[in-house]
XYZ file of C-alpha atoms in Angstrom:
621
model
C -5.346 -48.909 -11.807
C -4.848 -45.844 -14.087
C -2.429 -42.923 -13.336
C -5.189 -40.743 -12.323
C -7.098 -42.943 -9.969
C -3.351 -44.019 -8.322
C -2.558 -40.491 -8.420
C -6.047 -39.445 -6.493
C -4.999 -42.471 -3.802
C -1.678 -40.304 -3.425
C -3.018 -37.644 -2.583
C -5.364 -39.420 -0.050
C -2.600 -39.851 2.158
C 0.033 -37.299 1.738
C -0.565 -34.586 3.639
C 0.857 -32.042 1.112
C 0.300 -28.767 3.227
C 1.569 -30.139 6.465
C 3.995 -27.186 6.889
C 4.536 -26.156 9.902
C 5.938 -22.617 10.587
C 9.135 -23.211 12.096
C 10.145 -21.127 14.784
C 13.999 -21.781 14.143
C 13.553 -19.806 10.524
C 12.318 -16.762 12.261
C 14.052 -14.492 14.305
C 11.873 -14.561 17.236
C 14.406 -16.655 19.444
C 15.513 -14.975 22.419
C 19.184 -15.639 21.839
C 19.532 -16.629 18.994
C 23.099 -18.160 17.434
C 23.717 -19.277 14.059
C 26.157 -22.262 13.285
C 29.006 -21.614 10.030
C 28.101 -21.337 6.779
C 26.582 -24.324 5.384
C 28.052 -26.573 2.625
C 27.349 -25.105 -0.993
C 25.774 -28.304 -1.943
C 24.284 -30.100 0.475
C 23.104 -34.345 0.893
C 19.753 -35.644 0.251
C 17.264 -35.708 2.373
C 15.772 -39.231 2.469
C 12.394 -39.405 0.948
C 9.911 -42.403 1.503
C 9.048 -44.373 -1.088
C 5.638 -45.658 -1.446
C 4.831 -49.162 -2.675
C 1.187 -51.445 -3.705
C -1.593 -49.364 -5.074
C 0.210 -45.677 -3.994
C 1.115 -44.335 -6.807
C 5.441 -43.380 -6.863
C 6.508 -40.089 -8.289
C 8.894 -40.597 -11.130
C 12.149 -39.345 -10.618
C 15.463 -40.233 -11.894
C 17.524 -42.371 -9.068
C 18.891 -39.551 -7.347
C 15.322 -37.879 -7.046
C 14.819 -36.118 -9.949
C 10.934 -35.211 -10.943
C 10.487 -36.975 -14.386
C 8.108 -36.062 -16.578
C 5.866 -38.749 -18.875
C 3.963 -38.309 -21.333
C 1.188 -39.839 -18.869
C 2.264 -37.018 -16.074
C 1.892 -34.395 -19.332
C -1.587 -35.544 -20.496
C -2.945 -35.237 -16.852
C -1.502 -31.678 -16.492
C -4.831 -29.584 -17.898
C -7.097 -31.535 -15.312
C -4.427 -31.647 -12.346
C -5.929 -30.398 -8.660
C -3.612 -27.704 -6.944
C -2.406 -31.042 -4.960
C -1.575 -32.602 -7.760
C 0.315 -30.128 -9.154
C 2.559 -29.373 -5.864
C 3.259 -33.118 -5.689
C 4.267 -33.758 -9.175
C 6.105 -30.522 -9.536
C 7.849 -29.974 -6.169
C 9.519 -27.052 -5.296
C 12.287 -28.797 -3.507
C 13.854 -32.232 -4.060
C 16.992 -34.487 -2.958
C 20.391 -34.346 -5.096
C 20.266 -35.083 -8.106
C 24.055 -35.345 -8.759
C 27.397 -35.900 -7.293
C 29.849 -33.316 -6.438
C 32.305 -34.918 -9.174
C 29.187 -34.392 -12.244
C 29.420 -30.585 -11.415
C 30.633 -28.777 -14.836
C 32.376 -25.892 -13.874
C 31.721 -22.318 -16.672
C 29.097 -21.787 -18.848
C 27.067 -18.508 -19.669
C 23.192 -18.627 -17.897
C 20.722 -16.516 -19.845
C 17.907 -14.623 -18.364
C 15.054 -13.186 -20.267
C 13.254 -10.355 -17.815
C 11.586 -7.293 -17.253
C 13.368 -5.168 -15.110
C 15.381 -2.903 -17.050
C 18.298 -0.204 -15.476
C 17.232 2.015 -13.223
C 19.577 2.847 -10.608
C 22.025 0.643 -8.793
C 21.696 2.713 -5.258
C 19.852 0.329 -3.202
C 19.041 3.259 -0.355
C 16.250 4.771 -3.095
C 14.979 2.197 -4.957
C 13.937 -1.637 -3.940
C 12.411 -2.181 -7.473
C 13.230 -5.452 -10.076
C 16.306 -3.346 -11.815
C 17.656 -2.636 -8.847
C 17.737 -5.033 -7.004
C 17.834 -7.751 -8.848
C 21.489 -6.419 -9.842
C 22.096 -5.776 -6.431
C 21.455 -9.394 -5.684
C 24.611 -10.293 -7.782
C 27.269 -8.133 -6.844
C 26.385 -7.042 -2.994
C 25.540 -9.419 -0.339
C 23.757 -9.606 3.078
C 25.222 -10.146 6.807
C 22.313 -13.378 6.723
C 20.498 -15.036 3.902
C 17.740 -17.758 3.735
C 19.064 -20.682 2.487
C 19.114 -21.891 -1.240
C 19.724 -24.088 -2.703
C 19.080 -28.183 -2.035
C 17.852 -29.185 1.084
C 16.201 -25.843 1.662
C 13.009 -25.323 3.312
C 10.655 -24.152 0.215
C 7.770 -21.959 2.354
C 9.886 -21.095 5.676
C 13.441 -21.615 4.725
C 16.287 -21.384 7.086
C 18.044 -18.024 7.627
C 22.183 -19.332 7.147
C 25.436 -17.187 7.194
C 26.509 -14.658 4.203
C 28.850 -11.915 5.131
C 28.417 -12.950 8.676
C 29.525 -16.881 9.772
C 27.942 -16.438 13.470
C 25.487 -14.255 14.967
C 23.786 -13.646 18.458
C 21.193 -11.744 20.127
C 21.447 -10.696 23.986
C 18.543 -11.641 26.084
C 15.939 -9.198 25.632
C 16.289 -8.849 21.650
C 17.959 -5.177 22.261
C 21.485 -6.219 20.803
C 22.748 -8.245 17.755
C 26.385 -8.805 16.694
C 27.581 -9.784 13.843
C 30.797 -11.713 13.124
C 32.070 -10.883 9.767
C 33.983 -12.915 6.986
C 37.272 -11.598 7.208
C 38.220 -12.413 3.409
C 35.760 -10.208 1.925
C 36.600 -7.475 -0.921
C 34.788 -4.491 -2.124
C 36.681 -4.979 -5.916
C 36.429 -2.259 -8.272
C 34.101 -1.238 -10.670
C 36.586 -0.131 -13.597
C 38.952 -3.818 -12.937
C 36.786 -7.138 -12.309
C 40.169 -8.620 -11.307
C 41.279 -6.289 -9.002
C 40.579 -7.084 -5.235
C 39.445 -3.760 -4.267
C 39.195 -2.045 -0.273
C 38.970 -4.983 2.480
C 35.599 -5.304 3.783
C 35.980 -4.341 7.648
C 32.748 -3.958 10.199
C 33.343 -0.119 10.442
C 32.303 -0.435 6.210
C 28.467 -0.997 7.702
C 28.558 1.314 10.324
C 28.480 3.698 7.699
C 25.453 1.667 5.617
C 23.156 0.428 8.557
C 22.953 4.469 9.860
C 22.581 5.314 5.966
C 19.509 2.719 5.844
C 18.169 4.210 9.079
C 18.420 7.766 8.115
C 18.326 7.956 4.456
C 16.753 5.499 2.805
C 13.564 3.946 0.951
C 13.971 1.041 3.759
C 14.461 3.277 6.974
C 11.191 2.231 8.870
C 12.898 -1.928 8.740
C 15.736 -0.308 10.765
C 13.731 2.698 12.809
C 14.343 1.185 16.182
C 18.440 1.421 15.568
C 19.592 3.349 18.143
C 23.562 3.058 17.678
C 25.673 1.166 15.289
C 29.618 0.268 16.451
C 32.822 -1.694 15.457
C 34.821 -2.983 17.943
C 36.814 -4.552 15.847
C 37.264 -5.249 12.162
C 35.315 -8.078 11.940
C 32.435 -7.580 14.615
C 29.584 -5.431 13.889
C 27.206 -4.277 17.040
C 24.156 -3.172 16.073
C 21.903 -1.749 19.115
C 17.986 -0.936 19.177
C 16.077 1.064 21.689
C 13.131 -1.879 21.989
C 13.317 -5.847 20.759
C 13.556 -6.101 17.366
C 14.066 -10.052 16.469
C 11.855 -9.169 13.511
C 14.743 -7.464 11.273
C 16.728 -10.921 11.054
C 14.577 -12.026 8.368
C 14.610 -8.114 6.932
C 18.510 -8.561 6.203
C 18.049 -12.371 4.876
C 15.947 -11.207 2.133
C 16.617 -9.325 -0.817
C 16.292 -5.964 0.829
C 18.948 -6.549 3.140
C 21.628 -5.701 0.575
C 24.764 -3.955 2.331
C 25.838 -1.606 -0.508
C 29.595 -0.243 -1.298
C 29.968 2.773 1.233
C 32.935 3.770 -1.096
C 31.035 4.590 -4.240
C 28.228 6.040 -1.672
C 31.041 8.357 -0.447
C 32.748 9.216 -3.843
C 28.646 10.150 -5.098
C 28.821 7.634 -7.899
C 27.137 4.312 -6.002
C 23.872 5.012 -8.488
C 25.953 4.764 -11.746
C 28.066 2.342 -10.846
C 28.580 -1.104 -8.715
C 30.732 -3.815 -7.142
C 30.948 -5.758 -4.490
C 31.943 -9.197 -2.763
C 28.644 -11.015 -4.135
C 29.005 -14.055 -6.507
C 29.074 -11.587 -9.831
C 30.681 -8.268 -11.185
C 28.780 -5.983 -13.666
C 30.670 -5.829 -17.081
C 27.737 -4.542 -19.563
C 24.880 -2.419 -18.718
C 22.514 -1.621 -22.008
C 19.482 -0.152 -20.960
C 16.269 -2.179 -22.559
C 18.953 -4.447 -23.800
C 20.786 -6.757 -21.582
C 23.305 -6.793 -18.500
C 26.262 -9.201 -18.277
C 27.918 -10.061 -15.119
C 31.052 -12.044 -15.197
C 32.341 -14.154 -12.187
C 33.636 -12.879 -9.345
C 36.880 -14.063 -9.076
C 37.288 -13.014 -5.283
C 34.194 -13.969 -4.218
C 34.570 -15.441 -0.802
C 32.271 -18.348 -0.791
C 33.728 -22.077 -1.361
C 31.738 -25.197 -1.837
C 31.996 -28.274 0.325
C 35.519 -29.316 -1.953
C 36.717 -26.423 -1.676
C 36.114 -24.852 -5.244
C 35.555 -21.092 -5.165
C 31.867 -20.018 -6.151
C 30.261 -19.850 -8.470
C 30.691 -22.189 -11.009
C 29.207 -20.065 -13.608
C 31.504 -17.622 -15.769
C 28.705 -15.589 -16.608
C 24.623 -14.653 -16.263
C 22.890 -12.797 -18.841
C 19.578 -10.590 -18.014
C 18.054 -10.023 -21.509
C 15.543 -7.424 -20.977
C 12.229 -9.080 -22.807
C 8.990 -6.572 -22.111
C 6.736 -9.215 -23.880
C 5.415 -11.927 -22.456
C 5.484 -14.039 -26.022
C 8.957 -13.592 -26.355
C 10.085 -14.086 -23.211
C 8.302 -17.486 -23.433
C 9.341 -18.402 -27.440
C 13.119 -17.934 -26.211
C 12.313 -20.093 -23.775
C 11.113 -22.629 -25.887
C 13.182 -22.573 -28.460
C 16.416 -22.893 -26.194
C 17.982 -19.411 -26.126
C 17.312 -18.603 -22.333
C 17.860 -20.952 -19.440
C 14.717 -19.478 -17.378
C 12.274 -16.759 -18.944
C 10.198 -14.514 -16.770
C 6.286 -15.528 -16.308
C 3.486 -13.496 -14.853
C 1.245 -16.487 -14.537
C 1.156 -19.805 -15.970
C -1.939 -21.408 -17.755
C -2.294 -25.315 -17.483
C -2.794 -25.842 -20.778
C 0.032 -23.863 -21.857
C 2.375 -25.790 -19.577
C 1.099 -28.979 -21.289
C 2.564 -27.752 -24.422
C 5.920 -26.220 -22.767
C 6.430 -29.256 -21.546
C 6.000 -31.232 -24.868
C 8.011 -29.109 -26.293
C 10.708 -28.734 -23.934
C 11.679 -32.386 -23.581
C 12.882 -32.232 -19.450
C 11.991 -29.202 -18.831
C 11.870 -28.610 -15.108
C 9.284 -27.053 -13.598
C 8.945 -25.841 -9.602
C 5.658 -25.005 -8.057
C 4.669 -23.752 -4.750
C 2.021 -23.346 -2.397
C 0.707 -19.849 -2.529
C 0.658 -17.327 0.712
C -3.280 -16.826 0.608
C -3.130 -13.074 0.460
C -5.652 -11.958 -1.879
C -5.452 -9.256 -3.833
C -7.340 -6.444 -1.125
C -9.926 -3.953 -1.946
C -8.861 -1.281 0.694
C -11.654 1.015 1.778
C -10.009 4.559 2.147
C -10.152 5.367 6.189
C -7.440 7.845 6.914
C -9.641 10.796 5.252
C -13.392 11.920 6.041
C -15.606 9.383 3.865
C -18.338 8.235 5.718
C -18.834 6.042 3.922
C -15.531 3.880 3.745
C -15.747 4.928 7.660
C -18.815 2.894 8.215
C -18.470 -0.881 9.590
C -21.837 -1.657 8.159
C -20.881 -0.566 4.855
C -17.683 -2.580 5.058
C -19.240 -5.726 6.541
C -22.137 -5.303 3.883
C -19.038 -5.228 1.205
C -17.474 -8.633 2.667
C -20.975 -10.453 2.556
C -21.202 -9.635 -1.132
C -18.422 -10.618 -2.238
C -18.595 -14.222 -3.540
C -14.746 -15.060 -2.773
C -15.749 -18.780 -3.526
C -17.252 -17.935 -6.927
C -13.932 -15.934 -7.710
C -11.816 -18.815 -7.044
C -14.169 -21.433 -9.085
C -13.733 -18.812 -12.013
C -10.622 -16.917 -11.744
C -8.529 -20.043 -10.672
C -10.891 -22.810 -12.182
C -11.261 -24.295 -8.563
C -7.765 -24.430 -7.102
C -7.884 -21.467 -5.510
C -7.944 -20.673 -1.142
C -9.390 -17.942 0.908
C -7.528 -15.042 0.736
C -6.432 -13.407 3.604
C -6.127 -9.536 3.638
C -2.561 -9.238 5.294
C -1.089 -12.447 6.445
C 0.415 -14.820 4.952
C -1.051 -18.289 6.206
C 1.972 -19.982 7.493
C 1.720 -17.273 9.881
C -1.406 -17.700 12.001
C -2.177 -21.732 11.262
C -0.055 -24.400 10.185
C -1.735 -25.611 6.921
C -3.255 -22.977 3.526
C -6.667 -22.697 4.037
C -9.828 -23.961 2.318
C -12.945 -23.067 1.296
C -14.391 -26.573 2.290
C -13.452 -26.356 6.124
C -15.231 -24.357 8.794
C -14.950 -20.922 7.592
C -17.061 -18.667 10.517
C -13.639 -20.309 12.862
C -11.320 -19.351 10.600
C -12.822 -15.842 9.121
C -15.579 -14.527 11.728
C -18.512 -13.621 10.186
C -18.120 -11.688 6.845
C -15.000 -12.323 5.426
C -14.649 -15.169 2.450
C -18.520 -15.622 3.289
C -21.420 -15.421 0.668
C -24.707 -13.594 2.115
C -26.182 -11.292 -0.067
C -29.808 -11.155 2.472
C -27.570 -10.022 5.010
C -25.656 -7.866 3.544
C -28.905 -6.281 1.872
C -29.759 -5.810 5.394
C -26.787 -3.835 6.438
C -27.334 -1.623 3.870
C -30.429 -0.687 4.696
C -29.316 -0.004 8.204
C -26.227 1.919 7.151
C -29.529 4.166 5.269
C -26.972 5.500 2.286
C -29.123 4.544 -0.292
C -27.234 3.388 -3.615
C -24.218 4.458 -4.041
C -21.096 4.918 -6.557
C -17.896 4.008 -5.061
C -14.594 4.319 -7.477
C -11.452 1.514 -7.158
C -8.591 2.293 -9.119
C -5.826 -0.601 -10.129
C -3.397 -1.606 -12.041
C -3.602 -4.362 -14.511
C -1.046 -6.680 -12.829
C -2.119 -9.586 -14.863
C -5.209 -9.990 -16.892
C -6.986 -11.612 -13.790
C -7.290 -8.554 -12.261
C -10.035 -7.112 -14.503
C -11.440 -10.058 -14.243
C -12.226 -10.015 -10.808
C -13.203 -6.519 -10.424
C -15.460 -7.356 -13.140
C -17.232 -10.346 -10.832
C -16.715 -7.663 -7.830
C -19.044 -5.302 -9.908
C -21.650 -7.642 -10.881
C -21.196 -8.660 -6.366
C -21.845 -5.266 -5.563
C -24.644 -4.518 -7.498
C -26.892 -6.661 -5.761
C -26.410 -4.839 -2.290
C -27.263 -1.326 -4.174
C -23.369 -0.625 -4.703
C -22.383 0.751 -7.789
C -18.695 -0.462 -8.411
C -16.251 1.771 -10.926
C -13.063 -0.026 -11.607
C -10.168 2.951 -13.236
C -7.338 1.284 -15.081
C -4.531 3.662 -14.639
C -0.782 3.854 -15.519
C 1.535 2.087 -12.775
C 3.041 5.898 -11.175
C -0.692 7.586 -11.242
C -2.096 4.128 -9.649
C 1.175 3.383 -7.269
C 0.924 7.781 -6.169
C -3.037 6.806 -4.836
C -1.739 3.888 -3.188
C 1.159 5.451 -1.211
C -0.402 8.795 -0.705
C -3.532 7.477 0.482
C -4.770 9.969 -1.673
C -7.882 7.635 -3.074
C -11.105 8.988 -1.255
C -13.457 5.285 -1.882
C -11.256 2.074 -2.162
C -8.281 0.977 -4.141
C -7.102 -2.139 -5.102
C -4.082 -2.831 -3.343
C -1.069 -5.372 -3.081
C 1.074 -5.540 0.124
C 4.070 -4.505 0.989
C 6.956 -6.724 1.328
C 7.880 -8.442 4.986
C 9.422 -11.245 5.940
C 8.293 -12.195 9.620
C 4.875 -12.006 11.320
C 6.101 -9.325 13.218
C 7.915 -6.936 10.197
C 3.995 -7.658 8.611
C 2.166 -6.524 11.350
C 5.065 -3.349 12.070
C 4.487 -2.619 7.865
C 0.932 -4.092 6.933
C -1.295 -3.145 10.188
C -0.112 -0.293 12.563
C -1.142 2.723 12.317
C 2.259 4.296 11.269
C 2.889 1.046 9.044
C 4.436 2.151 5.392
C 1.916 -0.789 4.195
C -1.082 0.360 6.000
C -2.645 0.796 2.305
C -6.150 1.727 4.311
C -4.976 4.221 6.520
C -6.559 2.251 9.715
C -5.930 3.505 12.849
C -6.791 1.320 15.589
C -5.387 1.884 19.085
C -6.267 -1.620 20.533
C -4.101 -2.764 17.181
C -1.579 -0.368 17.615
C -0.957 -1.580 21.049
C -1.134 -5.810 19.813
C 1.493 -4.779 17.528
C 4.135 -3.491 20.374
C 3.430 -6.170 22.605
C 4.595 -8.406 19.572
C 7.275 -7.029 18.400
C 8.650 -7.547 22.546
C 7.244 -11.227 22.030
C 10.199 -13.458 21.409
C 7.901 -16.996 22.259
C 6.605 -18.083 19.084
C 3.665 -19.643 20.274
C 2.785 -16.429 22.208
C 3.568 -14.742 18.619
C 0.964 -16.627 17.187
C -1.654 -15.873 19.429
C -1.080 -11.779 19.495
C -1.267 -12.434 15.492
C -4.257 -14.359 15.765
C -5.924 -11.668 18.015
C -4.667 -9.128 15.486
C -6.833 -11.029 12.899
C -9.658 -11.356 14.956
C -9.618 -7.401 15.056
C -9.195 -6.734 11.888
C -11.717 -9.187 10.170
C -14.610 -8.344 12.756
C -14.427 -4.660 11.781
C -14.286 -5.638 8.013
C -11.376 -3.152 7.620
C -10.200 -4.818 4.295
C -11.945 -7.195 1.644
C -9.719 -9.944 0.186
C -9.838 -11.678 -3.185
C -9.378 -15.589 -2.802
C -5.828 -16.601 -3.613
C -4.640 -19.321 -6.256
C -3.523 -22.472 -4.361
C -0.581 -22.704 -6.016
C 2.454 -21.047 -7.867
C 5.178 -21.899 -10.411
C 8.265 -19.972 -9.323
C 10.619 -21.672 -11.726
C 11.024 -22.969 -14.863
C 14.457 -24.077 -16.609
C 15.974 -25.830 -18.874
C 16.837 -29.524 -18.723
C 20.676 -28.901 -18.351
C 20.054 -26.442 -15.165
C 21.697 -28.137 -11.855
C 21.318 -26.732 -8.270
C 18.381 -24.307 -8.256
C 15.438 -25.186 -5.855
C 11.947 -22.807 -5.451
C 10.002 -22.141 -2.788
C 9.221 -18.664 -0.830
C 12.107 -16.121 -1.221
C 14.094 -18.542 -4.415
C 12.719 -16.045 -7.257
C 14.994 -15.826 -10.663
C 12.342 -13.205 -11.889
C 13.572 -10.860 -9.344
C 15.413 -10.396 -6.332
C 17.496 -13.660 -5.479
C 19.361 -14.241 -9.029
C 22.712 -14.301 -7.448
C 21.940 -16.297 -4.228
C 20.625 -18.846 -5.891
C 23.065 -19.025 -9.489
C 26.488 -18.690 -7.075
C 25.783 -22.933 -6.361
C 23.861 -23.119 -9.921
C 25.599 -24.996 -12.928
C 24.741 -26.268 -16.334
C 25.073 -30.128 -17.175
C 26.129 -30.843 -20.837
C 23.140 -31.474 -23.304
């Protein structure tokens, strides 16, 4: 039996997707208590091995993925399963703690470029991505091996145990007490001693002044007791802004610099890395933090790099022929096409490569509700809109097949427990209209709706060259319900003005804003006051699903509002989503990188650089 046909038996009985959303990653506990901070590098997980006609996946003896040239030829051809099981995004240990070099100088070649380092105006790639480095968070979701790649576990940082009370209205932290702000002008020196009263001053700052102050709107008062106990208080449940601090937004900048006015010019903190060289549209060169106050499971103080490198590479070509030809460790993609990883990968003898399974949110063409188009206002308009939309055409074209239903505002680990497909039973899953194909019936609406033909403007920006593409399929959609279709390229700040300002008057193309639980998406995406309500929708009976989940600390009963909020939202044909690719790849490295895993919030493009280098190290060549 070939590869292929052993390969197609694999995936017969290995239920890929079976990912359940884990209620213990969330923050929708009760009372919730963490346990210390977990060993830098942690054991293997056991993984079954499958004998006879099942085909095994090649690894080196510690786990491993290997690639053959057998694996490479099948790449062009490979399903979306295919490609998640032969490029995991997490696997066991592939080392013991005594092969772990310690140095070495990891080289970055990105996009993001200086813009300012003061994380209360700006959550963008430049700055944050720095920010990630040299501040740190009171939580974090895990990196690392062993992590969970699509719900991983929120773990200690600044904090080493955490609790809420009972009804989700108070959450203390218990601080690190070996943690140093350093200084910006001496990488050796130690710097102020982090103590609680430090975020006292940054939580209220977040709250009150800040690019992030609707995550922390319902803090009501901020106190420390003590030097190392933060108690942070909220005037309704708020489990959901756990995950909110885990992630990359949950920075806790230096109130020091804030004070002195210089925290936008200059930075340093108790993360993993200090900032030695800033070159605008050049490069940025942190050197180890050698006070950092994270140790590995020996002992050894993190990390075991000297040094990361962000070498600011606007073009994609580059980016990718440093890659190949050795000078980077990991170069920035925007989308990777099979046929070009065939030939990365035969030309980067074990190169490693991480996929993942996609969210399913679509890109989202968001009628414009929050002004006086009656058009945009009409549900037979919008439902007319879904019908002709041929989401399962998109996917066959734009993602050659591999592609999933898109959902317009939740990601699916949310509201089921496997991604969606087109071949299941989509009027259960979607209702009527949405990721359906009926052009009769949507004729029909249109004729009731009586508006004649009409012109209806979307402006975007081009993301990625897909984009045109499927506003260009969404044109030739629309023109068969009487729907003339005008797609506007624009700049990023003209384009990103519309979006924010709801200042479009037909539809926009839209992308959603960053959250990190089901509730934080439904406070940001969906209610009416949401900073990601892109449509301007204003639904009461939403509105009011949305409180009674944010008090919902059950996360089966979490499920159920979210499911209800779906069933709202996709009856009334509020938003139109593009089908979703069925799979990502988050990472790829060089052969000598040790330590990194992917998976949802494990990005090296931006955001999580110095979470996930502080464990990273580089094997000899």
């Amino acid at each position: 039996m070939n590869l292929r046909a052993r390969a197609s038996l694999w995936i017969a009985v290995l239920s890929i997707f079976a990912l359940v959303y884990s209620a213990a990653c969330s923050s929708s506990e009760s009372t919730t208590t963490t346990t210390t901070a977990p060993a830098a590098v942690s054991e293997p997980t056991a993984t079954p091995i499958t004998t006879g006609d099942v085909v095994e996946r090649t690894r080196e003896a510690e786990g491993r993925p290997v690639m053959t040239a057998e694996l490479i030829d099948m790449v062009p051809d490979m399903t979306a399963e295919e490609i998640l099981n032969y490029f995991p995004a997490s696997y066991p240990k592939d080392f013991e703690n005594s092969d772990i070099v310690k140095g070495g100088i990891f080289k970055l070649a990105v996009t993001s470029d200086i813009s300012t380092w003061d994380t209360r105006v700006s959550a963008a790639g430049g700055t944050t991505s720095i920010g990630n480095c040299v501040y740190e968070r009171f939580v974090q979701f895990q990196q690392g091996i062993g992590r969970d790649p699509n719900s991983p576990a929120i773990v200690a940082d600044m904090a080493h145990t955490w609790e809420w009370n009972d009804d989700g209205t108070t959450l203390t932290f218990h601080l690190n007490d070996n943690m140093y702000w350093g200084d910006p002008d001496d990488i050796s020196a130690q710097g102020p001693k982090i103590v609680a009263s430090d975020f006292v001053y940054t939580v209220t700052e977040y709250r009150d002044n800040s690019v992030h102050g609707g995550a922390y709107k319902t803090v009501s008062n901020v106190e420390a007791p003590d030097d190392v106990t933060l108690v942070i208080t909220f005037d309704s449940a708020s489990y959901f802004i756990l995950p909110f601090l885990a992630s990359k937004d949950g920075l806790q900048f230096n109130p020091h610099l804030a004070k002195d006015g210089t925290l936008s010019k200059r930075l340093s903190g108790p993360g993993p890395f200090r900032m030695t060289e800033a070159k605008k549209s050049i490069q940025m060169v942190l050197d180890k933090n050698p006070h950092h106050f994270w140790k590995d499971e020996d002992g050894y103080q993190l990390p075991y790099l000297d040094q990361i490198r962000f070498i600011v590479v606007p073009d994609a070509t580059t980016r990718t022929a440093m890659f190949r030809t050795g000078k980077v460790h990991y170069a920035q993609t925007s989308g990777v096409d099979l046929r070009e990883l065939q030939r990365l990968l035969q030309q980067v003898p074990g190169m490693q490569i991480s996929a993942s399974a996609e969210d399913g949110r679509g890109w989202v063409i968001s009628p414009q509700l929050g002004g006086e188009n009656p058009i945009t206002a009409d549900i037979n308009v919008r439902r007319a809109m879904s019908l002709a939309l041929d989401e399962k055409g998109l996917s066959d074209v734009i993602w050659e097949g591999r592609g999933m239903p898109g959902d317009p505002k939740y990601e699916w680990w949310h509201y089921r427990d496997t991604p969606p497909s087109f071949t299941e039973d989509l009027d259960a899953a979607w209702g009527p209209w949405l990721n359906h194909y009926d052009v009769a019936k949507a004729q029909e609406l249109m004729a009731e709706a009586g508006y004649g033909d009409l012109t209806l403007e979307i402006p975007y920006y081009n993301y990625s060259a897909y984009i045109a593409d499927m506003l260009a399929i969404a044109v030739d959609d629309m023109s068969k319900i009487g729907i003339k279709l005008k797609p506007q390229s624009q700049d990023y700040s003209a384009y990103n003005s519309k979006l924010q300002a709801h200042s479009q008057k037909d539809l926009i193309l839209s992308w959603q804003q960053q959250a990190y639980d089901n509730v934080g998406t439904a406070l940001t995406r969906l209610r009416s006051d949401g900073g990601g309500n892109r449509e301007g929708v204003n639904d009461p009976a939403m509105d009011a699903l949305v409180d009674e989940l944010v008090q919902e600390g059950d996360p089966i009963e979490q499920r159920r509002i979210v499911n209800e909020l779906r069933a709202i939202y996709l009856d009334k044909a509020y938003f139109m989503s593009f089908p979703d690719n069925g799979f990502t790849f988050r990472l790829m490295l060089q052969p000598e990188v040790r330590g990194i895993r992917g998976g949802q919030n494990a990005y090296l493009s931006y955001y999580y650089q110095g979470p996930i280098l502080r464990t990273a190290w580089l094997a000899a060549k």
